[in-house]
Short mmCIF file of C-alpha atoms in Angstrom, two decimals:
data_model
loop_
_atom_site.label_atom_id
_atom_site.label_comp_id
_atom_site.label_asym_id
_atom_site.label_seq_id
_atom_site.Cartn_x
_atom_site.Cartn_y
_atom_site.Cartn_z
CA MET A 29 -75.10 33.20 33.18
CA ARG A 30 -72.37 31.70 31.02
CA PRO A 31 -71.31 28.13 31.40
CA ALA A 32 -67.84 27.72 32.78
CA ALA A 33 -65.24 27.24 30.08
CA ALA A 34 -63.34 24.02 30.21
CA PRO A 35 -59.73 24.61 31.20
CA SER A 36 -57.37 24.11 28.26
CA THR A 37 -54.62 21.63 28.80
CA ARG A 38 -51.23 22.00 27.26
CA LEU A 39 -49.57 18.98 25.70
CA ARG A 40 -46.40 18.14 27.56
CA LEU A 41 -43.90 15.68 26.19
CA THR A 42 -41.43 13.99 28.42
CA ILE A 43 -37.91 13.21 27.24
CA ARG A 44 -38.99 9.63 26.59
CA GLY A 45 -41.98 10.88 24.58
CA ARG A 46 -39.74 13.11 22.46
CA ARG A 47 -37.43 10.19 21.73
CA VAL A 48 -40.36 7.99 20.67
CA LEU A 49 -41.74 10.76 18.46
CA ALA A 50 -38.30 11.33 16.86
CA ALA A 51 -37.90 7.59 16.23
CA ILE A 52 -41.30 7.39 14.55
CA ALA A 53 -40.50 10.43 12.40
CA ALA A 54 -37.11 8.95 11.37
CA LEU A 55 -38.47 5.49 10.55
CA PRO A 56 -39.28 6.19 6.85
CA ALA A 57 -35.77 7.54 6.29
CA VAL A 58 -34.21 4.49 7.94
CA ILE A 59 -36.32 2.15 5.81
CA ALA A 60 -35.41 4.02 2.60
CA LEU A 61 -31.71 4.00 3.47
CA SER A 62 -31.80 0.30 4.27
CA ALA A 63 -33.48 -0.45 0.95
CA ALA A 64 -30.85 1.59 -0.90
CA VAL A 65 -27.98 -0.24 0.83
CA ILE A 66 -29.49 -3.66 0.19
CA GLY A 67 -30.45 -2.80 -3.40
CA GLY A 68 -27.01 -1.32 -4.11
CA GLY A 69 -25.51 -4.80 -4.23
CA ALA A 70 -27.53 -5.58 -7.34
CA ALA A 71 -25.85 -2.75 -9.23
CA LEU A 72 -22.42 -4.17 -8.44
CA ALA A 73 -23.45 -7.67 -9.43
CA SER A 74 -24.85 -6.48 -12.76
CA ARG A 75 -21.43 -5.53 -14.09
CA ASP A 76 -20.33 -9.17 -13.75
CA ALA A 77 -22.70 -10.19 -16.54
CA GLY A 78 -20.00 -9.43 -19.10
CA ALA A 79 -20.29 -8.71 -22.78
CA PRO A 80 -21.79 -11.07 -25.36
CA ALA A 81 -19.33 -13.36 -27.14
CA GLY A 82 -17.93 -11.92 -30.34
CA THR A 83 -18.16 -8.30 -29.22
CA PHE A 84 -14.58 -8.19 -27.99
CA SER A 85 -11.13 -9.61 -28.58
CA THR A 86 -8.36 -10.06 -26.03
CA VAL A 87 -4.82 -8.82 -25.73
CA THR A 88 -2.13 -9.81 -23.27
CA VAL A 89 -0.58 -6.97 -21.31
CA ALA A 90 3.13 -6.65 -22.09
CA ASP A 91 5.77 -5.60 -19.61
CA GLY A 92 5.55 -1.82 -19.14
CA ASP A 93 2.06 -1.52 -20.61
CA SER A 94 -0.71 0.43 -18.90
CA LEU A 95 -4.35 0.83 -19.77
CA TRP A 96 -3.49 4.30 -21.04
CA SER A 97 -0.82 3.00 -23.44
CA ILE A 98 -3.13 0.20 -24.60
CA ALA A 99 -5.92 2.74 -25.17
CA GLU A 100 -3.61 4.98 -27.21
CA ASP A 101 -2.45 1.95 -29.22
CA ILE A 102 -5.87 0.50 -30.06
CA ALA A 103 -7.71 3.79 -30.63
CA PRO A 104 -5.24 6.55 -31.54
CA ASP A 105 -8.00 8.84 -32.81
CA ARG A 106 -10.12 8.66 -29.62
CA ASP A 107 -9.68 10.33 -26.23
CA PRO A 108 -7.68 7.80 -24.16
CA ARG A 109 -9.72 8.60 -21.04
CA ASP A 110 -12.90 7.35 -22.73
CA VAL A 111 -11.19 4.21 -24.03
CA VAL A 112 -9.65 3.46 -20.61
CA ASP A 113 -13.11 3.84 -19.05
CA GLU A 114 -14.55 1.36 -21.58
CA LEU A 115 -11.74 -1.10 -20.85
CA VAL A 116 -12.28 -0.83 -17.09
CA ARG A 117 -16.03 -1.42 -17.46
CA LEU A 118 -15.69 -4.26 -19.99
CA ASN A 119 -13.13 -6.08 -17.84
CA ALA A 120 -14.84 -5.23 -14.51
CA LEU A 121 -11.54 -3.93 -13.15
CA ASP A 122 -11.34 -2.44 -9.67
CA SER A 123 -8.60 -0.01 -10.74
CA VAL A 124 -6.62 1.02 -13.81
CA VAL A 125 -3.58 -0.99 -12.74
CA VAL A 126 -2.77 -3.98 -14.95
CA GLN A 127 0.02 -6.52 -14.72
CA ALA A 128 2.21 -8.06 -17.40
CA GLY A 129 0.68 -11.29 -18.66
CA GLN A 130 -2.87 -10.26 -17.77
CA SER A 131 -5.50 -10.80 -20.49
CA ILE A 132 -7.59 -7.72 -21.26
CA ALA A 133 -10.77 -7.73 -23.33
CA ILE A 134 -10.80 -5.11 -26.08
CA PRO A 135 -14.09 -3.97 -27.67
CA ALA A 136 -14.38 -5.29 -31.24
CA ALA A 137 -14.68 -1.71 -32.52
CA TYR A 138 -11.03 -1.13 -31.54
CA ASP A 139 -9.61 -4.47 -32.67
CA SER A 140 -6.63 -3.50 -34.81
CA GLY A 141 -4.55 -6.64 -34.51
CA ARG A 142 -2.36 -5.28 -31.74
#
């Protein structure tokens, strides 16, 4: 005679159990996202370090000037988009808008006595 087989039980998850399981599965993603958000502030702060002294000169923005016109003036042989990008990064500008009277740092490589 064969021994009676043990009845197999089926795992049943309640709604609460599914939520707990989903939360546990999502926890690594939440931790990684939180670390990225918190660590992202360091990247913004690093641009405030500035350039070493002597690697740039300054010009004062005249009435009607834009970063594009300044870029064309200081580096006529270069693509103005690249020069504008360098000016924005060097000066830690939030946009490409400049105002008359504002002092702008110019990389020493472009210093032409403007």
